[in-house]
mmCIF file of C-alpha atoms in Angstrom:
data_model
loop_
_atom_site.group_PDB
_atom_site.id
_atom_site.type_symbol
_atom_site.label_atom_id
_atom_site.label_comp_id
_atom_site.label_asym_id
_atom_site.label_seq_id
_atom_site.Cartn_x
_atom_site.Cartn_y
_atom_site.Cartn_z
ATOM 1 C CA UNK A 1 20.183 2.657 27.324
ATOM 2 C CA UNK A 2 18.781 5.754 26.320
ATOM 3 C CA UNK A 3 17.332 4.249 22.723
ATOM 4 C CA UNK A 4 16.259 1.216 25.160
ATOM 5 C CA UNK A 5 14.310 4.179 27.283
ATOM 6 C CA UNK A 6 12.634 5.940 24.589
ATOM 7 C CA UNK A 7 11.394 2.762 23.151
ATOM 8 C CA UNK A 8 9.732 1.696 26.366
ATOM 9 C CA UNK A 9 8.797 5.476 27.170
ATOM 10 C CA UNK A 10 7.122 5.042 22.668
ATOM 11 C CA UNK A 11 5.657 2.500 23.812
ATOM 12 C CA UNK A 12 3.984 3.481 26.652
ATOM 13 C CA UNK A 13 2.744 6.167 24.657
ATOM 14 C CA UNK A 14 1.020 3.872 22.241
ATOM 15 C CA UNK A 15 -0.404 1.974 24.802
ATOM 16 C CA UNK A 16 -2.462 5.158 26.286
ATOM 17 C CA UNK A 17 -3.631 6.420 22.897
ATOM 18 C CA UNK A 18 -4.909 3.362 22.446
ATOM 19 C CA UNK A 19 -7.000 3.057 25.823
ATOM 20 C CA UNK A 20 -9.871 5.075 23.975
ATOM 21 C CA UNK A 21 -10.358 2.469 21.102
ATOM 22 C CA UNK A 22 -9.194 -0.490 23.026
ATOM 23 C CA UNK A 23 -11.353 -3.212 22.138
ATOM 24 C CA UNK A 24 -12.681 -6.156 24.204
ATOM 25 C CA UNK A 25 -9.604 -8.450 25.170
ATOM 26 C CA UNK A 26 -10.712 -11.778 23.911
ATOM 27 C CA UNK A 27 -10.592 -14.676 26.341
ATOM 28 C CA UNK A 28 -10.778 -17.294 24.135
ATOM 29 C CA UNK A 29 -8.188 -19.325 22.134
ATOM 30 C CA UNK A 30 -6.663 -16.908 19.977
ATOM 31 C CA UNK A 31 -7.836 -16.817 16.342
ATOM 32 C CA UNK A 32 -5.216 -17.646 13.562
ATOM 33 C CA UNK A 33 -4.748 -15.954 10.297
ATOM 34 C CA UNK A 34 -2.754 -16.263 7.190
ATOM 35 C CA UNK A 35 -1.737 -12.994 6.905
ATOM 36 C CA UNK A 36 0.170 -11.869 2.955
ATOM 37 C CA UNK A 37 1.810 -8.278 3.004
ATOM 38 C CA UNK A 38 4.304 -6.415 1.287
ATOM 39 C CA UNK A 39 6.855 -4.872 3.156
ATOM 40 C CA UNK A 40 7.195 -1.562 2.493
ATOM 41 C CA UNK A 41 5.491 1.654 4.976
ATOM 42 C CA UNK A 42 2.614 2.222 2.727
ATOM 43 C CA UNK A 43 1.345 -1.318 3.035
ATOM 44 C CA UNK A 44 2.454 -2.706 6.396
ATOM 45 C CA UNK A 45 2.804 0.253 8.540
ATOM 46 C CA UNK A 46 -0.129 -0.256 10.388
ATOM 47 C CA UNK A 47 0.206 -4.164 10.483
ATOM 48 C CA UNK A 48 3.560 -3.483 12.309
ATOM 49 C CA UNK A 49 3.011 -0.932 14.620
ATOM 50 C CA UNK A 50 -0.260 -3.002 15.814
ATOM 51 C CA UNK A 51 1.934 -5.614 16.306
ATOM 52 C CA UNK A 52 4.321 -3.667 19.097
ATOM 53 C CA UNK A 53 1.313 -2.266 20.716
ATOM 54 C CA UNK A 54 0.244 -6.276 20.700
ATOM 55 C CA UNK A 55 -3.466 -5.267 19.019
ATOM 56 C CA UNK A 56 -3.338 -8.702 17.338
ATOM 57 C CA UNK A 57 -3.524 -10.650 20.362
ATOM 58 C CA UNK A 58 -6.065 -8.338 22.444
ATOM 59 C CA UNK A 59 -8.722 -8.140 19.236
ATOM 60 C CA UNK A 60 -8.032 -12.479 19.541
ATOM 61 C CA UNK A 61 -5.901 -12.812 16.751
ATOM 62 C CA UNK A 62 -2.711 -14.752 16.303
ATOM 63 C CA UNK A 63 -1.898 -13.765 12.814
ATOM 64 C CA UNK A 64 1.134 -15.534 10.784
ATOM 65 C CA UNK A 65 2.202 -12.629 8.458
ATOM 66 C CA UNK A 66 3.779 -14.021 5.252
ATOM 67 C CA UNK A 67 5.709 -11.351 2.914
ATOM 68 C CA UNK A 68 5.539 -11.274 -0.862
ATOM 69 C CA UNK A 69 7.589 -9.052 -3.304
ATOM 70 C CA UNK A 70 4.256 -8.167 -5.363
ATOM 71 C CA UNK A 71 0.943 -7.660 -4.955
ATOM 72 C CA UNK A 72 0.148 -9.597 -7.717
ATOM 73 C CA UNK A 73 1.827 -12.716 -5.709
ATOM 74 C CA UNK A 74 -0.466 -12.096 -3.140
ATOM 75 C CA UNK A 75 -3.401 -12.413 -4.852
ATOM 76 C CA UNK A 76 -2.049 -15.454 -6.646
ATOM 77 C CA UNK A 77 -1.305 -17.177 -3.189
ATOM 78 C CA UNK A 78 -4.695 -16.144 -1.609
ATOM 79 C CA UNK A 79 -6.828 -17.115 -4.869
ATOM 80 C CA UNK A 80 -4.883 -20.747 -4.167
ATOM 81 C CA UNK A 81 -6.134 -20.798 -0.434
ATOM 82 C CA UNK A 82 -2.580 -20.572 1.068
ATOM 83 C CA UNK A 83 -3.142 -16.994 2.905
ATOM 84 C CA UNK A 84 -6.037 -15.720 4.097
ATOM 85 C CA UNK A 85 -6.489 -12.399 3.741
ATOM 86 C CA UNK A 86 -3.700 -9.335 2.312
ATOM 87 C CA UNK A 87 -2.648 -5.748 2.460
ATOM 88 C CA UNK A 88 -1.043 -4.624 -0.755
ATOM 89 C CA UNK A 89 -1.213 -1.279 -3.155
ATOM 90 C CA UNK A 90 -3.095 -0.480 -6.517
ATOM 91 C CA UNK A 91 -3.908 -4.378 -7.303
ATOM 92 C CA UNK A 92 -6.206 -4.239 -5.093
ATOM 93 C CA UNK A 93 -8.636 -2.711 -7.470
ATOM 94 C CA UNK A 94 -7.698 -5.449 -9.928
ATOM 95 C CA UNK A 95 -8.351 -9.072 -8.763
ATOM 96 C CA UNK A 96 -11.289 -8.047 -6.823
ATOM 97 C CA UNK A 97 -12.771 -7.163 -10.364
ATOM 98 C CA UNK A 98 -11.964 -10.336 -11.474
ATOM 99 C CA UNK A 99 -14.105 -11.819 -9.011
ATOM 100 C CA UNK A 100 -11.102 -12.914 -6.573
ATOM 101 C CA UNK A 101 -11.294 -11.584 -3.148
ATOM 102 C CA UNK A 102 -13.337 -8.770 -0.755
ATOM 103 C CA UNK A 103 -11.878 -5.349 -0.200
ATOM 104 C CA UNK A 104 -12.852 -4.400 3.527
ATOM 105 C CA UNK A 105 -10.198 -1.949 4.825
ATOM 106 C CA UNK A 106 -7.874 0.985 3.425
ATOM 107 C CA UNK A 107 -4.620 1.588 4.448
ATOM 108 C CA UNK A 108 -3.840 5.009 3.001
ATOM 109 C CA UNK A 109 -3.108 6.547 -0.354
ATOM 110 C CA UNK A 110 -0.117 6.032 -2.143
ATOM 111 C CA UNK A 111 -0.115 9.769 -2.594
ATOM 112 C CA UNK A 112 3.778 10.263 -4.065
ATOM 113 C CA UNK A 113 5.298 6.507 -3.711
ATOM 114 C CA UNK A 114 5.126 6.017 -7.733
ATOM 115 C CA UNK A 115 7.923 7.946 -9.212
ATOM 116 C CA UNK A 116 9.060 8.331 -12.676
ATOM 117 C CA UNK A 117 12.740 8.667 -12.707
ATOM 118 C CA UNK A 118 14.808 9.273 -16.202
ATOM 119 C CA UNK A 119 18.182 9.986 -17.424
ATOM 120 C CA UNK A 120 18.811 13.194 -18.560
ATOM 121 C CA UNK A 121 21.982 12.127 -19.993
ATOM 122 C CA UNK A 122 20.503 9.914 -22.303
ATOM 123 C CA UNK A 123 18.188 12.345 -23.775
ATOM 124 C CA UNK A 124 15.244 12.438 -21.425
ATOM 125 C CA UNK A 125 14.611 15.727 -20.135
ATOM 126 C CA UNK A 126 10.506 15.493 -20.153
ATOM 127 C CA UNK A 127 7.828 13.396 -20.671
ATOM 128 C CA UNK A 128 7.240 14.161 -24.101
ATOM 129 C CA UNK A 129 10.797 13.151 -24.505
ATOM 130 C CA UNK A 130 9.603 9.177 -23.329
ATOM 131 C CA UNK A 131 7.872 8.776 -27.081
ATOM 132 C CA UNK A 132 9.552 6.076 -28.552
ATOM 133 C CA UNK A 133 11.427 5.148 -25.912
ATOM 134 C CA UNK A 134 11.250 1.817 -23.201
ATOM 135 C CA UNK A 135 10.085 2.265 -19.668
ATOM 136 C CA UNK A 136 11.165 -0.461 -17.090
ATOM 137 C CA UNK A 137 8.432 -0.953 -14.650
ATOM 138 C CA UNK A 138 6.273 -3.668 -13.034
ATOM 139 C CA UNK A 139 3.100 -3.914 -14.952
ATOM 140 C CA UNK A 140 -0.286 -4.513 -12.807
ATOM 141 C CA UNK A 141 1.387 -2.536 -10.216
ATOM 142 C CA UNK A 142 0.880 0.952 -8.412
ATOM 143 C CA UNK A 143 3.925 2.043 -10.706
ATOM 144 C CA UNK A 144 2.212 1.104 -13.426
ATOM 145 C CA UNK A 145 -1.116 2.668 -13.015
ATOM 146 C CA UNK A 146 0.708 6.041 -12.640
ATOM 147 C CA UNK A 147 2.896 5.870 -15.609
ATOM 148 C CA UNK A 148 -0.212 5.284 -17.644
ATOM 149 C CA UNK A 149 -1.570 7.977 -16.356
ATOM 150 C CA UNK A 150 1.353 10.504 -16.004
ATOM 151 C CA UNK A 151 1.829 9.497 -20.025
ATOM 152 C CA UNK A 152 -1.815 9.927 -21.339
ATOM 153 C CA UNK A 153 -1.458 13.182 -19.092
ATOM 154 C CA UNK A 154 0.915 14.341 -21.920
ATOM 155 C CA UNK A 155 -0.801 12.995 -24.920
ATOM 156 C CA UNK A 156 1.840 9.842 -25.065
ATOM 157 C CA UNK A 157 -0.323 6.570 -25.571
ATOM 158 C CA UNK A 158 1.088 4.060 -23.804
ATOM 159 C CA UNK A 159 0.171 1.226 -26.138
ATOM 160 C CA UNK A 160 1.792 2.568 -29.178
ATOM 161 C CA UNK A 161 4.032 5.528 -28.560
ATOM 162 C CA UNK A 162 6.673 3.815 -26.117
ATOM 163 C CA UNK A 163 7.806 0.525 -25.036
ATOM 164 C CA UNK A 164 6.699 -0.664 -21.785
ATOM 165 C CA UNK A 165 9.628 -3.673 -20.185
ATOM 166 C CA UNK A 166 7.449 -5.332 -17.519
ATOM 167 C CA UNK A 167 10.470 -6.476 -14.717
ATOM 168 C CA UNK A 168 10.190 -7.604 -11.101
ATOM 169 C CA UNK A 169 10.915 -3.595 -9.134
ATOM 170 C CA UNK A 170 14.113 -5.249 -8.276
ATOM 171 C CA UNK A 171 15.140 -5.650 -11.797
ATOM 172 C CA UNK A 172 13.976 -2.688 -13.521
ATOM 173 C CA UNK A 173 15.478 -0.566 -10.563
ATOM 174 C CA UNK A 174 18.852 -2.391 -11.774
ATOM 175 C CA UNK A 175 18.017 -2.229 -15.440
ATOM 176 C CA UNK A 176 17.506 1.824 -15.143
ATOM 177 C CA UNK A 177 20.630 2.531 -12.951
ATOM 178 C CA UNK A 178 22.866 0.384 -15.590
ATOM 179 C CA UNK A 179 21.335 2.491 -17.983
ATOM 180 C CA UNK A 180 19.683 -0.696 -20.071
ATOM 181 C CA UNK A 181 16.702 1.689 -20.115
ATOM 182 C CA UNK A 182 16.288 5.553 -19.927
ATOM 183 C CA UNK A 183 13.538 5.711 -17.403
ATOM 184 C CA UNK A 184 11.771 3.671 -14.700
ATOM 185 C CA UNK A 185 8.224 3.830 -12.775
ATOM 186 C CA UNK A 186 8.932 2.819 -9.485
ATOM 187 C CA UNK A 187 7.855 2.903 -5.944
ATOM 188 C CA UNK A 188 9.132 3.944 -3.022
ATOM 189 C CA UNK A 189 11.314 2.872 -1.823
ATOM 190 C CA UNK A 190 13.177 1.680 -4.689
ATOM 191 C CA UNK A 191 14.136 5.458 -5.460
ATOM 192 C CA UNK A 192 16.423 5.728 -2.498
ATOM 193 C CA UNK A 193 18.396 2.976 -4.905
ATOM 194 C CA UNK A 194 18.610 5.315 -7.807
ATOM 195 C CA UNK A 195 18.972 8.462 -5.782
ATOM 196 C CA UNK A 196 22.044 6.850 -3.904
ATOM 197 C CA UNK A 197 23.583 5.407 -7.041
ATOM 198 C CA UNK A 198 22.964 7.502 -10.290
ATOM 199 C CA UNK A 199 23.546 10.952 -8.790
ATOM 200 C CA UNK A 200 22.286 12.539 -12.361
ATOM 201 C CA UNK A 201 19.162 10.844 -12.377
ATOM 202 C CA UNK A 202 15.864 12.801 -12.140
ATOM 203 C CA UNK A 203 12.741 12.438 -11.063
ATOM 204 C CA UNK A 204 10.393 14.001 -13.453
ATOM 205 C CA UNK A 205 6.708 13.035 -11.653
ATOM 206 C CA UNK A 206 5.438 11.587 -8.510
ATOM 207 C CA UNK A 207 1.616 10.583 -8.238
ATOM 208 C CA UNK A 208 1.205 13.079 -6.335
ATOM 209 C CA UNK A 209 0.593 15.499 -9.616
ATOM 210 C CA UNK A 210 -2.652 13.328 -10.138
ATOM 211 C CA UNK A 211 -4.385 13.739 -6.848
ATOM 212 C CA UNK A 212 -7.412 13.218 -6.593
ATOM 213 C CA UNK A 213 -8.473 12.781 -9.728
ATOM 214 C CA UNK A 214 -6.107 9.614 -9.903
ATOM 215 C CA UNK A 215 -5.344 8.777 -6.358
ATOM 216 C CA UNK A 216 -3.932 4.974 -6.089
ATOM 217 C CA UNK A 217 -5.588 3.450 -2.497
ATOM 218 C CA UNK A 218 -4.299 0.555 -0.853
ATOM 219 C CA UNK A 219 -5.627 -1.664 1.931
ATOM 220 C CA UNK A 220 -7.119 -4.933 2.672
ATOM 221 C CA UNK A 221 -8.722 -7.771 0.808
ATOM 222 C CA UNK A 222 -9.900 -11.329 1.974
ATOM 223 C CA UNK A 223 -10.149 -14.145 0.187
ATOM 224 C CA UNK A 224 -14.277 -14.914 -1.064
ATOM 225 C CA UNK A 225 -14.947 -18.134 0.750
ATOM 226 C CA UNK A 226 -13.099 -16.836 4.144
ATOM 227 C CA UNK A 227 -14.888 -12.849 3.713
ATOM 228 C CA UNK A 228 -18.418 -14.933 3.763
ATOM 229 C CA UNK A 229 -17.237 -16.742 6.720
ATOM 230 C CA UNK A 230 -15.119 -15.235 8.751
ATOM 231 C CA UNK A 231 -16.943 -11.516 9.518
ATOM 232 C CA UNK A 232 -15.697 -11.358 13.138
ATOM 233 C CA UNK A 233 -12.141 -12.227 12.044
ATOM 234 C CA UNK A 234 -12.080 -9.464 9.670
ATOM 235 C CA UNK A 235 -13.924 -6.751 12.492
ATOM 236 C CA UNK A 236 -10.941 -7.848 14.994
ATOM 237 C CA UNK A 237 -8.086 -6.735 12.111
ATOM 238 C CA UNK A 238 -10.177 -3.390 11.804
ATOM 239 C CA UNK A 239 -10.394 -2.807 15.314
ATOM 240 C CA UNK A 240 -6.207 -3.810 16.099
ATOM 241 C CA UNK A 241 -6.017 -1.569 12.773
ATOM 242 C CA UNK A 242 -7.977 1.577 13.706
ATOM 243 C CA UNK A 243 -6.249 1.788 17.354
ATOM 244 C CA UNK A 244 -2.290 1.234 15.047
ATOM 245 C CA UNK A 245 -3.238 3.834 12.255
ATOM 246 C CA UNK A 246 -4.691 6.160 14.382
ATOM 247 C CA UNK A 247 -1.486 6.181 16.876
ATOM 248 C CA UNK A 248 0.223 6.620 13.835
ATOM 249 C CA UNK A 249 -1.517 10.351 12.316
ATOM 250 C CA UNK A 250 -1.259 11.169 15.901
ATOM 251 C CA UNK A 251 2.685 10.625 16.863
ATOM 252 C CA UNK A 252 4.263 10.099 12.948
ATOM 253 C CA UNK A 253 7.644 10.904 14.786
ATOM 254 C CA UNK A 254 7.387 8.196 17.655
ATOM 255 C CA UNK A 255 5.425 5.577 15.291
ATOM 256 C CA UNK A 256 7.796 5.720 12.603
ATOM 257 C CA UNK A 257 11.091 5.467 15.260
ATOM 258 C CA UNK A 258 9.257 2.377 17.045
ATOM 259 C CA UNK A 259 8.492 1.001 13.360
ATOM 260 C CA UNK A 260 12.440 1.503 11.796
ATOM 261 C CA UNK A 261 14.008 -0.169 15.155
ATOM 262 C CA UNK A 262 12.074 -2.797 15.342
ATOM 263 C CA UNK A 263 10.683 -3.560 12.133
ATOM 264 C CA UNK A 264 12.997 -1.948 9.136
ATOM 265 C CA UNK A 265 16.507 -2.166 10.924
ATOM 266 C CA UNK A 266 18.427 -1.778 7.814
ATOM 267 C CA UNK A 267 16.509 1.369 6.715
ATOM 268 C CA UNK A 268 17.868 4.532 7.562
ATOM 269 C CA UNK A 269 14.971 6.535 9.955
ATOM 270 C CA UNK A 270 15.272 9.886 7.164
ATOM 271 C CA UNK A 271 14.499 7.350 4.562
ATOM 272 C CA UNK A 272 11.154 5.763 6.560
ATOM 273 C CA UNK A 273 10.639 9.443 6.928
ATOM 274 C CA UNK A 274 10.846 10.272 3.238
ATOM 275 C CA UNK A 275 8.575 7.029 2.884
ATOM 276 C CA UNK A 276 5.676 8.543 5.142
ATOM 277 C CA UNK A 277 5.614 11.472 3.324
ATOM 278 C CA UNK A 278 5.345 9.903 0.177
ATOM 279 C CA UNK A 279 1.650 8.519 1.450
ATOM 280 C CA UNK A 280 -1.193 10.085 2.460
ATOM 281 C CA UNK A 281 -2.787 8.950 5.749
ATOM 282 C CA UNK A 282 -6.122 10.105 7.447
ATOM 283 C CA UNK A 283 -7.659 9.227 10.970
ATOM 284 C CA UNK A 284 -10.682 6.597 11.761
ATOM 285 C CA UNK A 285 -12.872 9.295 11.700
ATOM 286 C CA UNK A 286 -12.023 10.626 8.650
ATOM 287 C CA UNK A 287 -11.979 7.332 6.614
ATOM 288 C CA UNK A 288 -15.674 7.416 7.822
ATOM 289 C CA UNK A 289 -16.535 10.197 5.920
ATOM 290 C CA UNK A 290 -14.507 8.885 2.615
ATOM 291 C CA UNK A 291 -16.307 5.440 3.225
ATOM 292 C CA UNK A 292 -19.766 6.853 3.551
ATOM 293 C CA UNK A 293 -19.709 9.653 0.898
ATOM 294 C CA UNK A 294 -18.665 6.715 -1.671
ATOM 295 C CA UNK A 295 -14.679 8.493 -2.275
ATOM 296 C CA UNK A 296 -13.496 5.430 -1.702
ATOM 297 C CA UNK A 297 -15.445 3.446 -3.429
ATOM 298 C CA UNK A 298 -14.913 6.169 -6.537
ATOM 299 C CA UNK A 299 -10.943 6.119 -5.949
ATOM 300 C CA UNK A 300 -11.140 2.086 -6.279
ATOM 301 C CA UNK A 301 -13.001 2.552 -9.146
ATOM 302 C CA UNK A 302 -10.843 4.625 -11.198
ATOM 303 C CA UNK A 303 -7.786 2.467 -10.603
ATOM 304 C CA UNK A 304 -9.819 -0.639 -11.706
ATOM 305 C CA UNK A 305 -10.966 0.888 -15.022
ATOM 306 C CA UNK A 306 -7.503 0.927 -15.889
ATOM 307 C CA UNK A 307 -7.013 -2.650 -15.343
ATOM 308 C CA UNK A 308 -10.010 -3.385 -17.280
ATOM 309 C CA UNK A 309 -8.566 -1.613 -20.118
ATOM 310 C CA UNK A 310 -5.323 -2.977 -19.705
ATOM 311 C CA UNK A 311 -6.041 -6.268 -19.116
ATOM 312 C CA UNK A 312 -9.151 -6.848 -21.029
ATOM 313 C CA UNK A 313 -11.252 -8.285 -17.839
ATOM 314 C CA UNK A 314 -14.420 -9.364 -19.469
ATOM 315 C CA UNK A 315 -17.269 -8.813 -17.187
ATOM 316 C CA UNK A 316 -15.205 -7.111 -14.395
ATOM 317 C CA UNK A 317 -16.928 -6.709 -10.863
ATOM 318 C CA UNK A 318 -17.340 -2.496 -9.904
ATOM 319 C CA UNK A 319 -15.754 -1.635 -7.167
ATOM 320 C CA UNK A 320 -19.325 -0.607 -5.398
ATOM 321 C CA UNK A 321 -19.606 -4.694 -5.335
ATOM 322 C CA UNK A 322 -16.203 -5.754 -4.566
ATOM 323 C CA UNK A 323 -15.696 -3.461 -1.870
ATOM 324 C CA UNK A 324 -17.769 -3.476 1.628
ATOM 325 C CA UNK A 325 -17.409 -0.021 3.698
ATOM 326 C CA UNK A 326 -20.015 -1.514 5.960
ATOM 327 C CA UNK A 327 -17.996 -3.884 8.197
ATOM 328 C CA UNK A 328 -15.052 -0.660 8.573
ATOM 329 C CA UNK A 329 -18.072 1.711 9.498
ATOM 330 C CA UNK A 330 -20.151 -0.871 12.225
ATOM 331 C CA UNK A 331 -16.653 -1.593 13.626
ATOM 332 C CA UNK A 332 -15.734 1.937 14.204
ATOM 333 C CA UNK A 333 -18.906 3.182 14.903
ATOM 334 C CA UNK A 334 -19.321 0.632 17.675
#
């Protein structure tokens, strides 16, 4: 009874910091929407606590969330026209310059949840150490993008001086605790994993080390042909959006409770705690400010110059193109 309380009592809670940004209830048939995520905090936080404080329904929505394991899945599914729009990490800044898909809305920065975790038992003390050595990671990921950086950081080049084993998270997370490899890039929370199981383990660098100068964004994106379309849609995800995250930077403690009961049950509420710190989130009004003075747009940037490198996209789309701040700032602004 008394969890039952403070969930109602949460609730409530959301429900009046929300009155100040609640937008128009929509009368009409609700809207649907194919809706991809990945489930982890840094990605669907917001999607899930807008869904408790039932945003969806009052901005006219009746979204049909789908989960992938990757963000590069979710790109694949919405380039074939079988989801609608996304929320995902770092590959956002990657299909987008490849021509496939709009990037209208920013979650957060994934400010620590790329780790890169080693074995000091099997020689690894340092980076340096890495030369010559494999890495287990998932390439085209946020994991990736900061192990390329955390290596060039200490004059390894990752094309040449160490062995990169591209593996779904799940996989290289086993392949590093069986000790198959001496070090993994991984995201949160796949580290809980390694923590829990290979006491000795270490983590030697978080992404955090490269903020700002490498921060790693992650947000929205809709596909082309529905983006040209479907404006309004996308305004009524921004405004159930703004009212969730802002809740959110407001009451971390109740948002993340209401978010672990209801939504990550078999997650331990210190280790959704350990997630939220691991990202770095900022109000409505502040995301105006990193829309408008083009941070954003230079943060996207960054991260898709390494794809461009990496991948070899010929021709690739800037980020000032593939990403719109103006439908975020008329919505908010409203």
């Amino acid at each position: 009874m008394k969890r039952r309380a403070f969930i109602q009592m949460a609730a409530a809670g959301a429900a009046a910091i929300a009155a100040p940004y609640a937008p128009l209830v929509h009368a009409q048939t609700p809207r649907r929407i194919k809706v991809g995520y990945l489930h982890t905090l840094a990605v669907d936080g917001q999607l899930w606590l807008a869904d408790h404080m039932g945003l969806w329904k009052k901005a006219g929505l009746d979204p049909e969330f789908i989960q992938f394991q990757t963000g590069l899945e979710l790109f694949q599914a919405m380039s074939g026209g079988s989801i609608d729009v996304l929320s995902t990490g770092a590959v956002m800044s990657n299909f987008p310059a490849r021509g496939q898909g709009k990037v209208f809305l920013i979650n957060d920065v994934e400010f620590a949840t790329a780790q890169l975790w080693v074995h000091p038992d099997m020689g690894i003390n340092s980076i340096a150490d890495l030369k010559g050595k494999k890495i287990s990671t998932t390439t085209g990921t946020t994991a990736h993008v900061f192990l390329d950086k955390a290596l060039r950081a200490a004059g390894i080049d990752p094309r040449k001086d160490v062995q990169i084993v591209n593996q779904r998270m799940q996989d290289a997370t086993s392949a590093f605790i069986s000790k198959a490899v001496p070090a993994v890039a991984l995201w949160v929370p796949f580290n809980i994993a390694v923590r829990n199981r290979v006491p000795t383990a270490r983590m030697l660098v978080d992404a955090s080390a490269y903020y700002p100068d490498a921060a790693i964004v992650g947000g929205w994106a809709a596909r082309n042909d529905y983006y040209a379309g479907n404006k309004d849609a996308l305004a009524r995800i921004i405004q159930a959006w703004v009212q969730a995250n802002d809740y959110m930077t407001a009451h971390p403690d109740e948002a993340l409770a209401l978010l672990q009961t209801k939504y990550y049950p078999n997650v331990p509420l210190s280790d959704i705690k350990e997630q939220y710190k691991a990202q770095k989130m900022f109000d409505s009004r502040q995301w105006v400010k990193l829309y408008e003075d083009g941070t954003v747009t230079k943060w996207l940037q960054q991260v898709t110059d390494f794809f461009v490198e990496f991948a070899s996209i010929p021709n690739p789309v800037p980020a000032s193109q593939y990403f719109d701040p103006k439908l975020y700032l008329e919505t908010v602004k409203a």
